[in-house]
Short mmCIF file of C-alpha atoms in Angstrom, two decimals:
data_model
loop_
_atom_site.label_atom_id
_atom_site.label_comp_id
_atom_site.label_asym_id
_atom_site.label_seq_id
_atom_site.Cartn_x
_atom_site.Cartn_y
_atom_site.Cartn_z
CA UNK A 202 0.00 0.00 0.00
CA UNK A 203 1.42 3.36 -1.11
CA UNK A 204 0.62 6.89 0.62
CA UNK A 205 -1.11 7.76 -2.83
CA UNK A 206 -3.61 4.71 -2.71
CA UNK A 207 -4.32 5.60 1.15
CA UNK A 208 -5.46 9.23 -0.18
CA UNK A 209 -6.72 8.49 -2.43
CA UNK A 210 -9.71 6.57 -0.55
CA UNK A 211 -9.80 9.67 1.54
CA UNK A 212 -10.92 11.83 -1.40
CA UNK A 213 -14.48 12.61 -0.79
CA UNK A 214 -13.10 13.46 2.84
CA UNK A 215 -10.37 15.56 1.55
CA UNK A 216 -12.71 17.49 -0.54
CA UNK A 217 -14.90 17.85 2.42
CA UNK A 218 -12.64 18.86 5.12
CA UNK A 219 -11.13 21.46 2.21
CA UNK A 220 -15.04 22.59 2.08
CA UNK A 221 -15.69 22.43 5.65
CA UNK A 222 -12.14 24.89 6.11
CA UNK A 223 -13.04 27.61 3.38
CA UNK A 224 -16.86 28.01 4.72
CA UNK A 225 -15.27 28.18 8.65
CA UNK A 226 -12.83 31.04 7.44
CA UNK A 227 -15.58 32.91 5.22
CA UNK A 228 -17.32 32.98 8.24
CA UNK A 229 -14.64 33.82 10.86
CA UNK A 230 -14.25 37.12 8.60
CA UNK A 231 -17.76 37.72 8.23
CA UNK A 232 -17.72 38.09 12.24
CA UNK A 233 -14.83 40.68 11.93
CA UNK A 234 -11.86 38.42 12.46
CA UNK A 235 -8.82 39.04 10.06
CA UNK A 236 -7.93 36.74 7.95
CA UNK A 237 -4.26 36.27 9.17
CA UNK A 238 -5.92 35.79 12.58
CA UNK A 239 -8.08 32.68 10.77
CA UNK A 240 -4.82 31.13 10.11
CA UNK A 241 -4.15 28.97 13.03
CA UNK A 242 -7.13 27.64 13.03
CA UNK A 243 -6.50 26.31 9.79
CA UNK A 244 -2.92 24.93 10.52
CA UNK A 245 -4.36 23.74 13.99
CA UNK A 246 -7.66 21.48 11.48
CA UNK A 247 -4.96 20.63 8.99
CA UNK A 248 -2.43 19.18 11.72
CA UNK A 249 -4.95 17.19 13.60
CA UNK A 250 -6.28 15.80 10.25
CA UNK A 251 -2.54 14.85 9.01
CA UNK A 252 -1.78 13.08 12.08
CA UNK A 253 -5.18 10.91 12.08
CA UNK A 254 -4.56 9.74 8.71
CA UNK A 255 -0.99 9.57 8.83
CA UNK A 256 -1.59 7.14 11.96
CA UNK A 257 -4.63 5.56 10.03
CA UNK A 258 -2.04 4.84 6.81
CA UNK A 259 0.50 3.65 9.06
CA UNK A 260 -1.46 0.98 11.04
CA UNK A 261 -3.08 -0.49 7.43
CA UNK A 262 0.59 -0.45 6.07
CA UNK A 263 1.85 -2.40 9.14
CA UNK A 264 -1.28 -4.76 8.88
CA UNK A 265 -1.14 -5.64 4.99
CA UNK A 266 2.88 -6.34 5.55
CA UNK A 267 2.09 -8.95 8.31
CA UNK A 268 -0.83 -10.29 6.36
CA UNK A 269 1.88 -10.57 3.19
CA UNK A 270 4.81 -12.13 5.21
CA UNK A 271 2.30 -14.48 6.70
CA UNK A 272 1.28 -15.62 2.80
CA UNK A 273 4.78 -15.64 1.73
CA UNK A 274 5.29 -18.47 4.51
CA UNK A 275 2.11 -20.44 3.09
CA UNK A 276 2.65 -23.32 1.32
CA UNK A 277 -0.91 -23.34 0.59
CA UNK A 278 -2.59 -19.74 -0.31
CA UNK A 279 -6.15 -20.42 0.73
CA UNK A 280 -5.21 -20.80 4.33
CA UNK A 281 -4.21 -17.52 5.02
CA UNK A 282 -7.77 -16.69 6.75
CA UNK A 283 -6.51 -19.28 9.62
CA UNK A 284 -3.59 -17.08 10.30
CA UNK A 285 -5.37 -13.77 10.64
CA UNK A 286 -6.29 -11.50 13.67
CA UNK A 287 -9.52 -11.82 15.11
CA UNK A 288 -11.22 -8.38 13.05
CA UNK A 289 -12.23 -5.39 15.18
CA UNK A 290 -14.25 -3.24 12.71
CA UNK A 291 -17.17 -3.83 11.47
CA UNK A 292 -16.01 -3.96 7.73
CA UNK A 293 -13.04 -5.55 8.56
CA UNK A 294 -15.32 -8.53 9.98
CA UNK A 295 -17.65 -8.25 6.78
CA UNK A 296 -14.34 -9.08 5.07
CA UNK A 297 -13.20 -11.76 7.23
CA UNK A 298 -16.67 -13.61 6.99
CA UNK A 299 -16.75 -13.46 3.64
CA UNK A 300 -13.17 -15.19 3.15
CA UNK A 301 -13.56 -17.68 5.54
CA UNK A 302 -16.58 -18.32 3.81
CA UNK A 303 -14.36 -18.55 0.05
CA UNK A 304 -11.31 -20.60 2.37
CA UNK A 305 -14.03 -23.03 3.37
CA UNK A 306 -15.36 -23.62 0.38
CA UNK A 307 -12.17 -24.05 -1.35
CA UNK A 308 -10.93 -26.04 1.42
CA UNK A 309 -14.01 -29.02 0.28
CA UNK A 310 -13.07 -28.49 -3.81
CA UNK A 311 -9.13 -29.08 -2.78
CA UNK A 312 -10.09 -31.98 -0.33
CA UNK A 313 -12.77 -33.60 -2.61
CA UNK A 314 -10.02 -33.34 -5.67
CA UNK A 315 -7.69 -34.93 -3.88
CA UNK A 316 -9.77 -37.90 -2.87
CA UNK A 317 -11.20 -38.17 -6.62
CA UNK A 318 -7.41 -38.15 -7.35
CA UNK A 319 -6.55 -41.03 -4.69
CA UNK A 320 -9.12 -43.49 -6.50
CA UNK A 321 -8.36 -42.81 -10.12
CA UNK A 322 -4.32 -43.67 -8.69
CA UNK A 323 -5.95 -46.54 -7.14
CA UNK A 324 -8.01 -47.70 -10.32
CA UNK A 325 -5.23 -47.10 -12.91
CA UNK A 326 -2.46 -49.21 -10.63
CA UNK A 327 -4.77 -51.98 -10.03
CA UNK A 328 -6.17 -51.83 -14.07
CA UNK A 329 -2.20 -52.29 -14.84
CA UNK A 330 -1.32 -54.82 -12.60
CA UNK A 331 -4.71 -56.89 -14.27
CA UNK A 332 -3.80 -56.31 -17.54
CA UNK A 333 -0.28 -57.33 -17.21
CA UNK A 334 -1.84 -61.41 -16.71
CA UNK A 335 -3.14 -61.33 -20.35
CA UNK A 336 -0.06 -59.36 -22.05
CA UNK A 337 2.11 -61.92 -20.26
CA UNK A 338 0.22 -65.07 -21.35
CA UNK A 339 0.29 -63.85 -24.99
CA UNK A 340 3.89 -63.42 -24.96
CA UNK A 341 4.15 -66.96 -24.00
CA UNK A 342 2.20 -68.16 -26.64
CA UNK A 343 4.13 -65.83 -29.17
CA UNK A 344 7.46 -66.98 -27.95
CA UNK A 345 6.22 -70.76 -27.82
CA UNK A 346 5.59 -70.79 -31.70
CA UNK A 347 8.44 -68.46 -32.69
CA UNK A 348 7.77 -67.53 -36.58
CA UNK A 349 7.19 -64.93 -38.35
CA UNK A 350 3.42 -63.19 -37.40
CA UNK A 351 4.16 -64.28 -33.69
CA UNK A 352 7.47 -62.36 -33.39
CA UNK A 353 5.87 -59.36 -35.15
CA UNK A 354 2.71 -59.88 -32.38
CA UNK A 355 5.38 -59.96 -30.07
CA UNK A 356 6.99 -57.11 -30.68
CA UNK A 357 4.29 -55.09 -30.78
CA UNK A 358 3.02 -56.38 -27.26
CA UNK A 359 6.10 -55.50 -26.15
CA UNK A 360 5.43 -51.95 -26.74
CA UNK A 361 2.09 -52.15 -25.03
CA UNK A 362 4.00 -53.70 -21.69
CA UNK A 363 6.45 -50.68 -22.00
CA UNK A 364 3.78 -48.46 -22.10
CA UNK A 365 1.60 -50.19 -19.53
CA UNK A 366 4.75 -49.94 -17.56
CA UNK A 367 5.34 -46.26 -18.28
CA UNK A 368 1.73 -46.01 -17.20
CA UNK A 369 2.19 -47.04 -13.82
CA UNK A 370 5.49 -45.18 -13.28
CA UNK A 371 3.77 -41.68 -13.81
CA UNK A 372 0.53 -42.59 -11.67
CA UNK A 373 3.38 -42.88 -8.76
CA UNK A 374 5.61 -40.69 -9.74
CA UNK A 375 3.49 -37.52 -7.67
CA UNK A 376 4.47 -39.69 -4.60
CA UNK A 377 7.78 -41.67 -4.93
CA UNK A 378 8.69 -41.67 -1.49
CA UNK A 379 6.00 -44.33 -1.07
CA UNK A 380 7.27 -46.86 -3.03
CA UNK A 381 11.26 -46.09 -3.13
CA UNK A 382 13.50 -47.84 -0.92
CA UNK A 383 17.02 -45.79 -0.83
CA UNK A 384 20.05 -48.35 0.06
CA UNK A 385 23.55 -48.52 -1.17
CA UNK A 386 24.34 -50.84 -4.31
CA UNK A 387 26.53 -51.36 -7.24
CA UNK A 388 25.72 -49.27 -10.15
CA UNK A 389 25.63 -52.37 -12.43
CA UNK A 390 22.74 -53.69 -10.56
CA UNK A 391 20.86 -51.57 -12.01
CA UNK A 392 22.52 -51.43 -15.40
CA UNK A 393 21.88 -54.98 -16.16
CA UNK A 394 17.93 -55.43 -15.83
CA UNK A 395 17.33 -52.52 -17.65
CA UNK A 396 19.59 -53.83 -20.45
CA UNK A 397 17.87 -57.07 -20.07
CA UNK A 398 14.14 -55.23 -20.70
CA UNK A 399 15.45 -54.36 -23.87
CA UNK A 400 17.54 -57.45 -24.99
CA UNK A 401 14.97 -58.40 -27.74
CA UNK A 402 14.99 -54.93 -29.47
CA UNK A 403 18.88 -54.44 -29.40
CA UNK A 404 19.23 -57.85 -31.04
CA UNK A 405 16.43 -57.32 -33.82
CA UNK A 406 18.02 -53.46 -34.73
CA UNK A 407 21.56 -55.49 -34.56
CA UNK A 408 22.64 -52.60 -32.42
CA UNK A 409 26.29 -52.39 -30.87
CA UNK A 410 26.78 -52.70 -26.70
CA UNK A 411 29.79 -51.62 -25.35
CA UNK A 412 29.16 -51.37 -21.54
CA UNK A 413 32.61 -51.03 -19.11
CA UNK A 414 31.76 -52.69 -16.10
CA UNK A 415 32.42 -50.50 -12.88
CA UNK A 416 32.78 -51.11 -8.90
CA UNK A 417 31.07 -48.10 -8.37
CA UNK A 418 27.98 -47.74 -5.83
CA UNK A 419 25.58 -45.57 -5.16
CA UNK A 420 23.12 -44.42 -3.26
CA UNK A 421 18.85 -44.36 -4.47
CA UNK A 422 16.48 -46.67 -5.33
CA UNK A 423 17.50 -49.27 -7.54
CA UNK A 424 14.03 -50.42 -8.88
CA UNK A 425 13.40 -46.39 -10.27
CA UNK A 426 16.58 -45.99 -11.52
CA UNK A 427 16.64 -48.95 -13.60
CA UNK A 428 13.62 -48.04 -14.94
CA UNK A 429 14.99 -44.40 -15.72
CA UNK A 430 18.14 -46.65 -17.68
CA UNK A 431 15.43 -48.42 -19.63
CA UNK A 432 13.42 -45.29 -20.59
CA UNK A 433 16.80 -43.53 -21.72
CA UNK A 434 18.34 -47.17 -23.95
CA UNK A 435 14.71 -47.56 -25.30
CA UNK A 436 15.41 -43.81 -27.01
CA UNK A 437 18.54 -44.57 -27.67
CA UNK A 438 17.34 -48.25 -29.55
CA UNK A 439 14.46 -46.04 -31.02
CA UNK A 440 16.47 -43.23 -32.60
CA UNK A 441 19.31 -45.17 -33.74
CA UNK A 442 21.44 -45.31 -36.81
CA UNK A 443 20.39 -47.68 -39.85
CA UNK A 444 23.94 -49.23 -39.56
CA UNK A 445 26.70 -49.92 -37.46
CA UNK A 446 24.42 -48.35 -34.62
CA UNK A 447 26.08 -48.87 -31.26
CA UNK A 448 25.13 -47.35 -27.65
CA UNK A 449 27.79 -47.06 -24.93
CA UNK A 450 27.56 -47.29 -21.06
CA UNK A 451 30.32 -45.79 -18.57
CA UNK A 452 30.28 -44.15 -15.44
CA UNK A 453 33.33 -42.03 -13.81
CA UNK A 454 33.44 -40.77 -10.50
CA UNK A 455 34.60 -37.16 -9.11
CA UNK A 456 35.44 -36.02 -5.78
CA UNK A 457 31.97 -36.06 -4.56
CA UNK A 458 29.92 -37.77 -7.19
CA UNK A 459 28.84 -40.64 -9.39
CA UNK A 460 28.35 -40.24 -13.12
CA UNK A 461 26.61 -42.39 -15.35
CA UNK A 462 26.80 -42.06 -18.95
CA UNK A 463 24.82 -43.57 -21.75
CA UNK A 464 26.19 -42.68 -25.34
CA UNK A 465 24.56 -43.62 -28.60
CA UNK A 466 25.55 -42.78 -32.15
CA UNK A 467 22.12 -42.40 -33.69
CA UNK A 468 20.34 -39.20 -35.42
CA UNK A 469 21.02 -36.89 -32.40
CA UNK A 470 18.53 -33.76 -31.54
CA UNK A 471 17.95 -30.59 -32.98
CA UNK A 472 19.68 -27.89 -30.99
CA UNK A 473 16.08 -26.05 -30.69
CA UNK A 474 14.79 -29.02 -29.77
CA UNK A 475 17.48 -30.04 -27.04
CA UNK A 476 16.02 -27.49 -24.28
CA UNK A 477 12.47 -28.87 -24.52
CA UNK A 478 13.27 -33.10 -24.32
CA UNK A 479 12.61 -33.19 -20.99
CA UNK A 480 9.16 -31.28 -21.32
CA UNK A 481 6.01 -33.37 -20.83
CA UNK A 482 4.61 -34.85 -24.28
CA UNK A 483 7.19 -33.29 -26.09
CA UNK A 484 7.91 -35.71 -29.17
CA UNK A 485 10.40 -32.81 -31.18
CA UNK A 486 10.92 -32.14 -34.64
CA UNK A 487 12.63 -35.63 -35.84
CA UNK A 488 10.27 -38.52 -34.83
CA UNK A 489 9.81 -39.36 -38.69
CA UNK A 490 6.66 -42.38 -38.58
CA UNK A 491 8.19 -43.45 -34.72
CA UNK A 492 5.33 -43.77 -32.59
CA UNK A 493 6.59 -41.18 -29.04
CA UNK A 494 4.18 -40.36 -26.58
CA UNK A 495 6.78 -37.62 -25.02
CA UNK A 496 6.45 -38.88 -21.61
CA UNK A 497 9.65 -40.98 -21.59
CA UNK A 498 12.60 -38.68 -20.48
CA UNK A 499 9.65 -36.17 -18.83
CA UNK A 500 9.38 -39.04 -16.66
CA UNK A 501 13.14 -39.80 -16.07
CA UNK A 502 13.99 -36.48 -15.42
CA UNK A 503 10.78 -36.23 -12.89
CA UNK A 504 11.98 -39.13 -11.37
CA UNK A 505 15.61 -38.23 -11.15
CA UNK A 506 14.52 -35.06 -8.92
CA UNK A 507 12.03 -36.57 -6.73
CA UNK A 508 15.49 -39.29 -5.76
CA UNK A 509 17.64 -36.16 -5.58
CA UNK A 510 19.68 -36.98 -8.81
CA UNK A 511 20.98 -34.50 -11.65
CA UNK A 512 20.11 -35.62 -15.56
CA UNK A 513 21.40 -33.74 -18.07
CA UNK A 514 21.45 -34.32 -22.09
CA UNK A 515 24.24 -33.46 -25.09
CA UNK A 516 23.68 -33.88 -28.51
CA UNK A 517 25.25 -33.09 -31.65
CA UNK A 518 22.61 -33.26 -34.20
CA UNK A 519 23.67 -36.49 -36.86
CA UNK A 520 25.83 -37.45 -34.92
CA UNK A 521 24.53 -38.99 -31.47
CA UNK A 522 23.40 -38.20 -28.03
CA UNK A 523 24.89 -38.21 -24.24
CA UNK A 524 22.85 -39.07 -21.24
CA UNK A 525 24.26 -38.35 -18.17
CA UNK A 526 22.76 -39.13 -14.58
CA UNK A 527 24.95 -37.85 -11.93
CA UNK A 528 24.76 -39.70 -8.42
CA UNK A 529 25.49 -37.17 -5.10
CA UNK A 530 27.32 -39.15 -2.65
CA UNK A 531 25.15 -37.31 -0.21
CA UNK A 532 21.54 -38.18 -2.35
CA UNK A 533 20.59 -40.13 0.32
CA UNK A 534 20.58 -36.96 2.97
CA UNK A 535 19.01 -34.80 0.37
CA UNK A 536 16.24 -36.44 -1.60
CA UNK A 537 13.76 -34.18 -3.95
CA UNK A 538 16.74 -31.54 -5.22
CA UNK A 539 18.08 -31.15 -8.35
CA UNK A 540 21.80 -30.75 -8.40
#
């Protein structure tokens, strides 16, 4: 609140107390007093006035910066009726009433949206866990009678049990901390089961593994982050060369950190495209006919915050792209951060 704002509420009052002053002097003189005598009257109407709004300005100031610091300290906006004095005039209690009343309401929309938002979680992770049984049993039956239509079934059930599983990854993702467990392991635990999701699809593109085995640990969950390795070699399997196609995995360690790095040769990204891969349902520029839903890295990067790890991408368009997940050795103490 600014002085100007203040007065300008005061207007009509201004304009009458200006009134009020001019008729009191016309008739001071009218009775015989000088005008120079009027005077300190004047100064004496004018200095009582300044001081009660002065100290009127300077009590609403004080009030709307305590009601602003207390909002600046709430997480959540509507609550800011809960922290407020009890009112003492009777607009300020008109005021009060009427955003309690707007809290209170609000307060039933937020709780009755997150309840609605509880049981469609609940729905879509039970719906996926059902309609993994049937996906399953037909890839036994495809892989039992291996020719031609059944490995071209298979393949393309595999894509519906990636996206199942991509499914049920972003219903939790709003609330990893209840489902991760955070323990110490070695970084090729993680490596290998992810490379194992997407054995059948390196094979078939006849696509190049290098993979230098390390002794590094770290520190996070291992079931998330090897799904975050098998989003990241699925892109890499996706977007990958016609020929001699190969995708590298390394990881080097710093002073106080673990890096992982996943290296392909493939088409690469855009550099206006680059800043925007991690961006929900962003499929870029270059997808050609490749079915993307954009929610692959959007979810590895979501997933690398909530477990308090750092992903970055390089990429020199026709050439390849570098994935690199970088492991705190204090990720553990400091889940949630980006680093």
């Amino acid at each position: 609140m600014t002085l100007m704002n203040y007065l300008s509420e005061k207007l009509m009052l201004l304009f009458l107390n200006l009134f009020c002053s001019i008729a009191l002097s016309i008739y001071f003189i009218l009775l015989g007093n000088s005008f120079p005598s009027v005077l300190p009257v004047l100064f004496v109407w004018a200095f009582i006035l300044a001081i009660v709004w002065g100290s009127g300005y300077y009590r609403q100031k004080k009030k709307a910066e305590q009601i602003f610091h207390q909002l600046d300290l709430l997480d959540q906006k509507y609550l800011i009726c809960e922290m407020l004095e009890k009112p003492v005039t009777n607009e300020d209690k008109l005021y009060c009433h009427i955003l309690r009343a707007a809290c209170k309401s609000m307060l039933e929309n937020v709780n009755h949206l997150k309840q609605s938002n509880r049981d469609y979680k609940e729905y879509i992770e039970e719906w996926i866990h059902e309609i993994k049984t049937p996906i399953t049993a037909i890839d036994l039956i495809c892989k039992n009678n291996p020719d031609s239509e059944e490995r071209r079934i298979g393949k393309e059930l595999s894509r519906i049990g990636d996206l199942v599983e991509q499914a049920l990854y972003y219903a939790r993702s709003e609330h990893v901390e209840k489902d991760y467990f955070i323990r110490e392991f070695a970084l090729f635990d993680a490596i290998g089961p992810a490379l194992m999701q997407n054995r059948t699809l390196l094979l078939e593109e006849h696509i190049r593994l290098q993979v230098e085995e390390t002794a590094d640990t770290v520190c996070t969950d291992e079931k998330w982050l090897t799904y975050i390795l098998s989003q990241i070699l699925s892109n890499s399997i996706k977007y990958h060369k016609p020929t001699g196609a190969f995708i590298k995995i390394s990881a080097s360690r710093t002073k106080n950190s673990v890096s992982l790095i996943i290296e392909d040769n493939g088409q690469g990204i855009p550099p206006e495209d680059l800043p925007r891969i991690f961006e929900k349902g962003f499929t870029g520029s270059t997808r050609g006919n490749r079915k993307s839903t954009g929610m692959g890295l959007y979810l590895c990067r979501k997933l690398c915050l909530k477990l308090g790890l750092a992903i970055r991408a390089d990429s020199v368009f026709g050439e390849g792209t570098t994935i690199t997940i970088n492991f705190p050795d204090s990720t553990y103490n400091r889940p949630g951060q980006d680093n």
